[in-house]
Short mmCIF file of C-alpha atoms in Angstrom, two decimals:
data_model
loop_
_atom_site.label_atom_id
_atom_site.label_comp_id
_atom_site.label_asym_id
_atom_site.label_seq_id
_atom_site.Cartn_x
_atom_site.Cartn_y
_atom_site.Cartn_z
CA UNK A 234 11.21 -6.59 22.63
CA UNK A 235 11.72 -3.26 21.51
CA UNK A 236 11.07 -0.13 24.10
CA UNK A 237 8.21 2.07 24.51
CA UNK A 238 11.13 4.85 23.31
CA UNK A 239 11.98 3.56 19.90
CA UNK A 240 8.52 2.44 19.33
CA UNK A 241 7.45 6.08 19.68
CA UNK A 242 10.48 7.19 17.71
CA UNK A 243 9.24 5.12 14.34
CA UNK A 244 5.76 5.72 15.40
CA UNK A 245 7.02 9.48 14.71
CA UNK A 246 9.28 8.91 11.65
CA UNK A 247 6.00 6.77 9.84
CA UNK A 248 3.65 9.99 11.06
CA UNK A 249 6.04 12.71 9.42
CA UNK A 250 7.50 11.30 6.13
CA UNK A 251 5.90 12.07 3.04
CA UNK A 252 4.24 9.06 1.36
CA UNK A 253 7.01 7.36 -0.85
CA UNK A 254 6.00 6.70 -4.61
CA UNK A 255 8.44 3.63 -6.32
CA UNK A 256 6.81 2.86 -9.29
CA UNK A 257 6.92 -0.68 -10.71
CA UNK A 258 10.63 -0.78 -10.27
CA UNK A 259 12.08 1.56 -7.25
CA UNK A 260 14.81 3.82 -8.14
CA UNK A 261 14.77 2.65 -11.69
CA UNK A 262 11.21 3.58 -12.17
CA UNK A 263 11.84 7.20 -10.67
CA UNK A 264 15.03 7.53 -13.05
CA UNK A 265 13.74 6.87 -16.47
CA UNK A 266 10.04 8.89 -15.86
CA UNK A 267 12.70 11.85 -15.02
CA UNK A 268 14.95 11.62 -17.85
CA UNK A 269 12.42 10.30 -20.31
CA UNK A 270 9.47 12.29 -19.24
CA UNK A 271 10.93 15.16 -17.76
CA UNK A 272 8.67 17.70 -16.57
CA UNK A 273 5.74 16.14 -17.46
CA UNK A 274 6.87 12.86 -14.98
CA UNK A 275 6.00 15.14 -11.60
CA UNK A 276 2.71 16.54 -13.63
CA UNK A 277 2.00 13.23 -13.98
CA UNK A 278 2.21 11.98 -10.54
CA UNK A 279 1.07 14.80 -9.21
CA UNK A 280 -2.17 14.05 -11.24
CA UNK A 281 -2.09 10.18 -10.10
CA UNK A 282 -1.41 10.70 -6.11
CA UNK A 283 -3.36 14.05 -5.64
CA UNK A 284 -0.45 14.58 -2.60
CA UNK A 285 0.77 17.63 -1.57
CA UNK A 286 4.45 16.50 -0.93
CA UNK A 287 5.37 12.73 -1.67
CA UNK A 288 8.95 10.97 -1.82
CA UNK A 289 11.01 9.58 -4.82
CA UNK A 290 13.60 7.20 -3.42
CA UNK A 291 16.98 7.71 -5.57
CA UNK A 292 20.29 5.53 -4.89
CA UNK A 293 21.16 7.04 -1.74
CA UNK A 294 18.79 9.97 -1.95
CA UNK A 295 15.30 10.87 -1.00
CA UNK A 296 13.78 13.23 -3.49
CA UNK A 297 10.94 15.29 -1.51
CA UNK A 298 8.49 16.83 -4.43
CA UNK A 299 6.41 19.38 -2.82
CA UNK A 300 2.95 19.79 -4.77
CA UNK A 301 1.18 22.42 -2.60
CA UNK A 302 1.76 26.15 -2.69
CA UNK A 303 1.37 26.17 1.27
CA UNK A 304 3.74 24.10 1.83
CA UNK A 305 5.96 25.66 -0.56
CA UNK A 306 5.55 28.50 1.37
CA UNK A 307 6.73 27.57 4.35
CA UNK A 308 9.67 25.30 3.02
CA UNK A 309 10.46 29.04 1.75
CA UNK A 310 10.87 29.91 5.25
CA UNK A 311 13.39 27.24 6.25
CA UNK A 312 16.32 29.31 4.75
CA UNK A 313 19.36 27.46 6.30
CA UNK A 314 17.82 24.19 6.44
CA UNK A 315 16.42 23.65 3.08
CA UNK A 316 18.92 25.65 1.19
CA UNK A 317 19.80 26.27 -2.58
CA UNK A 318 23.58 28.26 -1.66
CA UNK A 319 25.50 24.42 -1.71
CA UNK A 320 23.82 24.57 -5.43
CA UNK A 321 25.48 27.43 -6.39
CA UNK A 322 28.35 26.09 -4.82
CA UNK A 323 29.02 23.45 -6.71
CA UNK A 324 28.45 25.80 -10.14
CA UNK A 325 31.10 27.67 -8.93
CA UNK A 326 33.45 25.69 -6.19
CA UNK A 327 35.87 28.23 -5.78
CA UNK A 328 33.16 30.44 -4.20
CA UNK A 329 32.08 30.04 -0.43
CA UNK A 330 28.35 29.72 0.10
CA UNK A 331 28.28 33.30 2.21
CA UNK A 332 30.00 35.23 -0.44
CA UNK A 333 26.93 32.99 -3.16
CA UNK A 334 24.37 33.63 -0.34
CA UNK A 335 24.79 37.78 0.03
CA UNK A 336 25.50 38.64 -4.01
CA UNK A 337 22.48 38.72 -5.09
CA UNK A 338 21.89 41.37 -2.19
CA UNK A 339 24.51 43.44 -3.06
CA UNK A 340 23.91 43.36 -7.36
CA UNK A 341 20.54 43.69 -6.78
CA UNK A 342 20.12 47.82 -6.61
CA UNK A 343 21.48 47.67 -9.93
CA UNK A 344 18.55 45.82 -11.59
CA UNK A 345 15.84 47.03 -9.31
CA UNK A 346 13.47 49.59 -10.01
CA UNK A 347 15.29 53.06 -10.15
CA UNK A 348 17.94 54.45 -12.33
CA UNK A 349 19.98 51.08 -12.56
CA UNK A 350 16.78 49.38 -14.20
CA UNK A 351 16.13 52.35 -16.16
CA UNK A 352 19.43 52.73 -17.46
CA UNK A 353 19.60 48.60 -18.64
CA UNK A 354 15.87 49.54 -20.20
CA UNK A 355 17.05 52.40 -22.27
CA UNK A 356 19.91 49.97 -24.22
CA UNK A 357 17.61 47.22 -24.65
CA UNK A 358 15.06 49.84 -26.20
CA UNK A 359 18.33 51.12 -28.40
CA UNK A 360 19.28 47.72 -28.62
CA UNK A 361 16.22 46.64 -30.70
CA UNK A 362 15.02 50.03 -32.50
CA UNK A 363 18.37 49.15 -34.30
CA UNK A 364 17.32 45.84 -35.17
CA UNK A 365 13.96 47.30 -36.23
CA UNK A 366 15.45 50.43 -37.95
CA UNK A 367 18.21 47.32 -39.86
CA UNK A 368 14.55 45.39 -41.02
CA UNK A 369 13.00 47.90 -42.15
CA UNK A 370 15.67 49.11 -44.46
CA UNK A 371 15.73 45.70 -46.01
CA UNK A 372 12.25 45.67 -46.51
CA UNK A 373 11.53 42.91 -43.85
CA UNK A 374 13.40 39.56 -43.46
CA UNK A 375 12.70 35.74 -42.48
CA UNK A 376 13.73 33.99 -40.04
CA UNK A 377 13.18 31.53 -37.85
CA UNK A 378 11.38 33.13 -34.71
CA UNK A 379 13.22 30.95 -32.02
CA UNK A 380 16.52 31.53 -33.21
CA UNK A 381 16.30 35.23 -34.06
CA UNK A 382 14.44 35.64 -30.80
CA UNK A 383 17.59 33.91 -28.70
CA UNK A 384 20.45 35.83 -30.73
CA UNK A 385 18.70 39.21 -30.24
CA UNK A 386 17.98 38.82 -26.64
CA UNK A 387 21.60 37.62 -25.85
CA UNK A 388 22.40 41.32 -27.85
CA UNK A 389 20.07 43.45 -25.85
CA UNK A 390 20.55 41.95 -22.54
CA UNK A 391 24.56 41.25 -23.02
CA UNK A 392 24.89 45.25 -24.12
CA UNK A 393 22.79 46.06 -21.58
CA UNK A 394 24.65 44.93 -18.84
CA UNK A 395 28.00 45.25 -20.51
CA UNK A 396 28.18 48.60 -21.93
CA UNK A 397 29.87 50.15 -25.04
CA UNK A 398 32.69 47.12 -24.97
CA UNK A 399 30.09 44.29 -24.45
CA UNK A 400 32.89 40.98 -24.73
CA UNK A 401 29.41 39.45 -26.84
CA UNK A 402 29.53 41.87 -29.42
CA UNK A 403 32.26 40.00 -30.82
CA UNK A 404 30.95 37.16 -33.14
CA UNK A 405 33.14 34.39 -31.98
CA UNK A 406 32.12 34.93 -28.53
CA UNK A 407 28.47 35.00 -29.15
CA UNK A 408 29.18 31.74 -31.04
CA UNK A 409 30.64 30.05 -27.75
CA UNK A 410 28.17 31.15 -25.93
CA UNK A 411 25.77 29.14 -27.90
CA UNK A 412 27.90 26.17 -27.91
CA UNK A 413 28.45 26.57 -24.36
CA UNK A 414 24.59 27.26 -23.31
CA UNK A 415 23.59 23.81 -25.26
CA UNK A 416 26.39 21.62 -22.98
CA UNK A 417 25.39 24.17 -19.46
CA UNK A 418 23.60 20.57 -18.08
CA UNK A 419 26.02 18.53 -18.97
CA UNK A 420 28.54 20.61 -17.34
CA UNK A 421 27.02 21.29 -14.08
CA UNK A 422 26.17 17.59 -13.40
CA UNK A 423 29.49 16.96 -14.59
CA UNK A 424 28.84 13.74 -16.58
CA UNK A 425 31.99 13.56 -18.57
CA UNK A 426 32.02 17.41 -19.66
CA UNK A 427 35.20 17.02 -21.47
CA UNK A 428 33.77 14.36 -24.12
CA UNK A 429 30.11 14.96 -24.09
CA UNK A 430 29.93 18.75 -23.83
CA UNK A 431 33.42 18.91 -25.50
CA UNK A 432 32.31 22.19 -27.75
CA UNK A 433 30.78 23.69 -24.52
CA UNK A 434 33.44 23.16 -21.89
CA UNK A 435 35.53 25.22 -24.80
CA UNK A 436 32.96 27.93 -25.35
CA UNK A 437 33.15 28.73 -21.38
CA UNK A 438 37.16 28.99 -22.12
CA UNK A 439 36.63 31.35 -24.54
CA UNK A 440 34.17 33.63 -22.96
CA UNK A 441 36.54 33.57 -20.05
CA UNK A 442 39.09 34.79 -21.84
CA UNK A 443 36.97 37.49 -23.48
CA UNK A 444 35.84 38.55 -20.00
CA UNK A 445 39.28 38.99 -18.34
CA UNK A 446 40.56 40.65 -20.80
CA UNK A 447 37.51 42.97 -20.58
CA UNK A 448 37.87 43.29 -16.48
CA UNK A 449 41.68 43.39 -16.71
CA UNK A 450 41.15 46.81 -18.83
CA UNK A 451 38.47 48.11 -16.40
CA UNK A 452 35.66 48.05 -19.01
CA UNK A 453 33.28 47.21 -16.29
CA UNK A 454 33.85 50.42 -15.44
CA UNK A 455 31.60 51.69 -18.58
CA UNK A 456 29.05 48.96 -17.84
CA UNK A 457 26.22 48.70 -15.87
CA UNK A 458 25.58 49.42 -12.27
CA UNK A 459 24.80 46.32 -11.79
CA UNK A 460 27.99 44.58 -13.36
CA UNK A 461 30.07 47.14 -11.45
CA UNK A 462 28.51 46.45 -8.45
CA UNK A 463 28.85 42.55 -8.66
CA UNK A 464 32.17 43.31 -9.55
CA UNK A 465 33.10 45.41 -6.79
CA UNK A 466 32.09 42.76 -4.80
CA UNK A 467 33.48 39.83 -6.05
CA UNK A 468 37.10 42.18 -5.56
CA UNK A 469 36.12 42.22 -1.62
CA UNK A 470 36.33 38.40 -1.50
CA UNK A 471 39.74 38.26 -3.03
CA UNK A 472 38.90 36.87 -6.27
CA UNK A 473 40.84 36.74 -8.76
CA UNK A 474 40.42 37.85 -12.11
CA UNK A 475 40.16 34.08 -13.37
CA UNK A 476 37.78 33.74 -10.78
CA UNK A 477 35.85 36.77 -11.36
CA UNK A 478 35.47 36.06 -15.03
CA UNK A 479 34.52 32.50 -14.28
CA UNK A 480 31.62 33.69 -11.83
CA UNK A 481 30.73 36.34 -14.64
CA UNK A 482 30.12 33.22 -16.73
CA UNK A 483 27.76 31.94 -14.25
CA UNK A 484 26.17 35.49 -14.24
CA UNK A 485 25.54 35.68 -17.52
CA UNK A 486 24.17 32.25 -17.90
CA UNK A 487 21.79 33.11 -14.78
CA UNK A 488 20.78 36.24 -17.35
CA UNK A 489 20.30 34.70 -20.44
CA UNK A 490 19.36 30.94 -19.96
CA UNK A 491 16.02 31.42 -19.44
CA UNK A 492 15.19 34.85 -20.83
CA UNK A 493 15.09 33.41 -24.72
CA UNK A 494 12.71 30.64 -24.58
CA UNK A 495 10.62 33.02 -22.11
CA UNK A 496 10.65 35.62 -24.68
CA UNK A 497 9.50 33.66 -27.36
CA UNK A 498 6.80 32.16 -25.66
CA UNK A 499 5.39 35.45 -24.69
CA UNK A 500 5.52 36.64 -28.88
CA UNK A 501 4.25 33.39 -30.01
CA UNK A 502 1.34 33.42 -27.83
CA UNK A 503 0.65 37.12 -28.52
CA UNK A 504 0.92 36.31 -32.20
CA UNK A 505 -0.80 33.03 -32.13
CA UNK A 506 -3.94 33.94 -30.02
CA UNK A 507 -6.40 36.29 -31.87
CA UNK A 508 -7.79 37.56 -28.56
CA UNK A 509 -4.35 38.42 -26.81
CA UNK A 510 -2.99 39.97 -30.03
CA UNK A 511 -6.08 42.15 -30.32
CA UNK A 512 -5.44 43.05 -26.34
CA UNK A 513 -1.88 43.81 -26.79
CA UNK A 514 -2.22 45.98 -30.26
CA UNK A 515 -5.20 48.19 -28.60
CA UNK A 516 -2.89 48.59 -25.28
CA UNK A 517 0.12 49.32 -27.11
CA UNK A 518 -2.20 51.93 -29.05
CA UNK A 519 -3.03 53.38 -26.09
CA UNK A 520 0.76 53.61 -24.73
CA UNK A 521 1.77 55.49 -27.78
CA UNK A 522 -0.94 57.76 -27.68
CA UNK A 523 -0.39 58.46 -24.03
CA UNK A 524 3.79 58.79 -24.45
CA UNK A 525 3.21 62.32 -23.98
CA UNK A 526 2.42 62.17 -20.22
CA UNK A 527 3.72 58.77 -19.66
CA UNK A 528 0.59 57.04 -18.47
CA UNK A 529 -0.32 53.32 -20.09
CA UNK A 530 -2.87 51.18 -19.62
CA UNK A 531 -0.91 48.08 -20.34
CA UNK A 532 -0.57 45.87 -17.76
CA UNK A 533 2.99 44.15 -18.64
CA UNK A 534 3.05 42.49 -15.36
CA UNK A 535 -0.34 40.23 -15.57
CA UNK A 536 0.58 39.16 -19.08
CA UNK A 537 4.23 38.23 -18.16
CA UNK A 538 3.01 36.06 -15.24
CA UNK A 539 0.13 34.63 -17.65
CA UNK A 540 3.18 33.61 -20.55
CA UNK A 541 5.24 32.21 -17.34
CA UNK A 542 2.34 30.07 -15.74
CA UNK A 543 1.20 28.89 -19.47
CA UNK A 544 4.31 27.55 -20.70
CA UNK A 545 6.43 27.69 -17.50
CA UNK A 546 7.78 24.39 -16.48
CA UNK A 547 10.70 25.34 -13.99
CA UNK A 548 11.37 23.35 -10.75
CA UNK A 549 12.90 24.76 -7.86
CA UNK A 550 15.68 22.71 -6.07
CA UNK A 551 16.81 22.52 -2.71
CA UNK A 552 19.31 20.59 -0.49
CA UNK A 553 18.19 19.54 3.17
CA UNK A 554 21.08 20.70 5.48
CA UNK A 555 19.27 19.35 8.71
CA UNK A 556 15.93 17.20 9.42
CA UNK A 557 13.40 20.03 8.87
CA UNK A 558 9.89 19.68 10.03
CA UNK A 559 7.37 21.71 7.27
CA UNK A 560 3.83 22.77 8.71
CA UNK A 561 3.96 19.96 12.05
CA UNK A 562 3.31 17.74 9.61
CA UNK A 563 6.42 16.11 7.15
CA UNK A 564 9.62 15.75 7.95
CA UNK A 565 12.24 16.45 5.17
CA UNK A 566 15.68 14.23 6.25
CA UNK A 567 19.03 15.29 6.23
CA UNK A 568 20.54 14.59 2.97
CA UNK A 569 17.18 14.68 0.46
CA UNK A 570 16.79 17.43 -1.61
CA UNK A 571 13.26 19.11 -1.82
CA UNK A 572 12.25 19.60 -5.50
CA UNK A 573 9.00 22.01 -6.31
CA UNK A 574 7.48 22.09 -9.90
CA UNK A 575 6.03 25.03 -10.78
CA UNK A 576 3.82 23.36 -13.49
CA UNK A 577 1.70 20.94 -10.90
CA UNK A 578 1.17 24.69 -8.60
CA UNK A 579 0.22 26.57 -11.87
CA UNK A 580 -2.39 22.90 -13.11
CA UNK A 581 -4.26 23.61 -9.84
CA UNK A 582 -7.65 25.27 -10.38
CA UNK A 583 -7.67 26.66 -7.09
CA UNK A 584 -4.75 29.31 -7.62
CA UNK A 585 -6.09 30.52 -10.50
CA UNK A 586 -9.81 30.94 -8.62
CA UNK A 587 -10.35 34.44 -9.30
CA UNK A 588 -12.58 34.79 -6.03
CA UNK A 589 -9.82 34.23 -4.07
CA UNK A 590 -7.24 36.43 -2.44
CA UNK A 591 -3.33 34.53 -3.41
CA UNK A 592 -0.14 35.47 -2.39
CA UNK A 593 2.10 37.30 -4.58
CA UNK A 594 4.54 33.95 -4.15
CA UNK A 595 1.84 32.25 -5.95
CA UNK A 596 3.73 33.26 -9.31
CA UNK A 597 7.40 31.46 -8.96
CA UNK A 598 8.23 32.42 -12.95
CA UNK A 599 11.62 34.33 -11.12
CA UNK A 600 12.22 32.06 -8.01
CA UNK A 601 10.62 32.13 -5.12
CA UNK A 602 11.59 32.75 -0.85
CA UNK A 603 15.06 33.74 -0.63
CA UNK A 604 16.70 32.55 -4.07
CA UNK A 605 15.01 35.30 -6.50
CA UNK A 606 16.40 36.14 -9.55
CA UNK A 607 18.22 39.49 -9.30
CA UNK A 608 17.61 40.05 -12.50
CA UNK A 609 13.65 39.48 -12.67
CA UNK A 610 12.64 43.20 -13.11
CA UNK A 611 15.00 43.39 -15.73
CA UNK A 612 13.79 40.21 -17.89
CA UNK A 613 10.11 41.33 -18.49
CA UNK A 614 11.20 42.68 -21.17
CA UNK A 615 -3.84 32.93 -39.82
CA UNK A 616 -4.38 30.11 -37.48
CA UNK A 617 -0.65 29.09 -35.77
CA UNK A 618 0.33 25.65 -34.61
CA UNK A 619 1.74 25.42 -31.37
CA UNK A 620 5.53 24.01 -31.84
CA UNK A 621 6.20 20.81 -29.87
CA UNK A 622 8.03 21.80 -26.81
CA UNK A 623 11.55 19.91 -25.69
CA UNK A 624 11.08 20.18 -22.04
CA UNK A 625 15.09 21.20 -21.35
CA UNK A 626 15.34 19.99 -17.28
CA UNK A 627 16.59 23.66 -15.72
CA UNK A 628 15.10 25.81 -18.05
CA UNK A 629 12.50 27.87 -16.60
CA UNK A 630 10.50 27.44 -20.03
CA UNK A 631 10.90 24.57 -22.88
CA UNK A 632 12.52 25.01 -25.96
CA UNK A 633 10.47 24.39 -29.32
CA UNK A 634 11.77 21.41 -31.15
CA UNK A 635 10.49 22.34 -34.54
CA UNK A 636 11.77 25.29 -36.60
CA UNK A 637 9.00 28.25 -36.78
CA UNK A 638 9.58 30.55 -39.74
CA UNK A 639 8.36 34.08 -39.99
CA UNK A 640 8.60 37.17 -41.80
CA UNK A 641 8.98 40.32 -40.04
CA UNK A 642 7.40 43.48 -42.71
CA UNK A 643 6.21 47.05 -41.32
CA UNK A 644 2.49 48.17 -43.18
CA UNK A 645 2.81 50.15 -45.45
CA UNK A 646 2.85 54.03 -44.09
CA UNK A 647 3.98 53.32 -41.09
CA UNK A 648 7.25 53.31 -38.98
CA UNK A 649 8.94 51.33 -36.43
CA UNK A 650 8.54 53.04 -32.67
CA UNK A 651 10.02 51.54 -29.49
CA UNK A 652 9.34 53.86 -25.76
CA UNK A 653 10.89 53.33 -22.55
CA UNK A 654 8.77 54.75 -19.56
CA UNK A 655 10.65 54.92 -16.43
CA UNK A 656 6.75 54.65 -14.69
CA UNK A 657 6.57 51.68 -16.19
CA UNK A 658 9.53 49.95 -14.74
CA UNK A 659 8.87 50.87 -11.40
CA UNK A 660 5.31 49.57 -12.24
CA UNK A 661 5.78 46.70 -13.40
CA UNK A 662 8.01 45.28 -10.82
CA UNK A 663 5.95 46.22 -7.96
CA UNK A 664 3.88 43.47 -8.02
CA UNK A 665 6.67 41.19 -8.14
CA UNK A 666 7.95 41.19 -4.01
#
């Protein structure tokens, strides 16, 4: 007969884990809703349980999806137990989780509001008044919006961080890059890289190449504050320059992967929507009129988070180090990994009640806790038909899976003006703590 002790101790277990959900099939039913579905498989459930955290069993892993903000919050708190640094790990295994835990720490000052964000600001502005300047000369051009959208943002952002001898300005690079970004998931989960991401796996070769060589002749030096400083301390933990030039290829994916489709989003929505292009034309109006004493009216930061929570379908991921008890009420095991979709927070009516008070953590566009983008003060940079939407798993936004063709023209009489307000940096980002 079993004891009063180990009665008590599954009395306890049954009390604390989240509800399990199996499907019609376990395991087999959890697989194909998250590589068939994607995304929309935890909208789903989260729709058909109405549970704040339940559990997907997985061969030989428990899969704890958090549904609740509060509870989100307070797995935030659980920094060593429910941790994303064996992640990063694994992205880069030549780099110890301290050295992965403390970077973002140490970069940080050089993307944060000040003169390292102003400086990246001021070549992004540069950055696309030349692309204007180049379309207006030609009279306009077409293109499709997605793919002009992701080749000029890798431009701005890559000479932005990179300087005068940006490795990306060469055309063969920016090609790998491409190849490289379209085989990243592949990659990472490491499901025969070599055959199925073959033209990725050599993209990251190349840019590797391009980046030592760049390192090895101290361009860095010319580059941001924020690539020096990463750099500087990537030197302190005896890296390498392989090494440092494969972590830069992590950086730059962390910099770019998500900042295209986010982009777009935010310009097909403003072009798309009457009412918000009507908003942003009469606020931009106002910015240019008020350039002279560097006041705006334009609230960049409510509009980014609006883009974010509209199309946003990113999903934090962490690993369980220890048994971890969230709010006295669930216990997470050892060994699961606790997975929280932004798109089931941003569905709930309740944290978009405008007669309540929210946290600021209510927005997760940028991360969320600890693991915050370093780079998230930087990014903000006729009838339509919405293009269907490939829901890319670790993408912060989806991709559109149709081509969208447009043609940029300036009106007649008028001429192409880009402004960077330092104000407006510091501004912007203060809302985002």
């Amino acid at each position: 007969m079993p004891s009063a002790f180990a009665l008590s101790i599954v009395a306890i277990a049954i009390t604390f884990a989240p509800k399990a959900v199996t499907g019609n099939i376990p395991s087999l039913s959890t697989i194909y809703g998250m590589f068939v579905h994607k995304d929309d498989y935890y909208i789903r459930l989260g729709n058909e349980t109405q549970l704040p955290i339940y559990t997907l069993k997985l061969p030989g892993l428990s899969l704890y999806v958090i549904n609740s903000l509060h509870l989100i919050q307070r797995i935030d708190r659980h920094i060593t137990t429910v941790d994303f640094a064996p992640l990063q790990a694994q992205m880069c295994k030549k780099a110890i989780n301290s050295c992965l835990r403390s970077f973002p720490r140490t970069a940080a000052p050089g993307a944060m509001p000040g003169p390292g964000l102003n400086a990246l600001g001021k070549v992004v502005v540069k950055t696309f008044t030349d692309t204007f300047d180049r379309m207006e000369s030609q009279g306009g051009i077409a293109v499709d919006l997605f793919d002009w959208v992701n080749r000029e943002t890798l431009c701005a952002s890559t000479n932005a961080l990179y300087g005068p001898h940006n490795p990306f300005r060469d055309p063969e690079v920016e090609k790998e890059w491409f190849d490289y970004a379209s085989g990243l998931l592949t990659i990472f989960m490491g499901i025969f890289p070599n055959i199925l991401a073959r033209r990725g796996v050599e993209g990251r070769e190349t840019m590797v190449s391009a980046l030592m060589k760049y390192f090895q002749k101290g361009r860095h030096l010319e580059g941001s504050m924020f690539i020096q400083l990463g750099q500087k301390y990537n030197e302190s933990f005896g890296f390498t320059l392989a090494d440092r030039a494969r972590v830069e290829v992590g950086q730059v994916a962390a910099a770019i992967f998500n900042t295209a489709p986010g982009a777009f989003w935010a310009v097909w929505q403003a072009l798309a929507d009457p009412v918000v292009f009507e908003d942003c034309r009469q606020e931009v109006t106002q910015l240019v009129r008020n350039d002279a004493d560097g006041t705006s009216t334009i609230d960049l930061a409510r509009i980014r988070a609006e883009f974010f929570r509209f199309h946003g379908t990113s999903i934090a991921f962490r690993l369980v180090q220890e048994d971890t008890l969230i709010d006295n009420q669930y216990l997470l095991q050892k060994g699961g990994a606790a997975l929280m979709p932004n798109a089931v927070v941003y569905c709930d009516e309740s944290a978009r009640n405008e007669s309540a008070k929210h946290p600021a953590t209510a927005f997760r566009g940028f991360g969320g806790g600890h693991v915050l983008c370093p780079g998230r003060h930087f990014a903000i940079s006729g009838k339509w038909s919405e293009p269907k939407k490939d829901l890319v798993v670790g993408k912060a936004l989806p991709i559109p899976k149709s081509r969208l063709n447009v043609k940029f023209v300036s009106k007649p009489g008028r001429k192409w003006r880009t402004i960077h307000l330092a104000k407006d940096a510091t501004d912007i980002s203060s809302k985002d703590t």
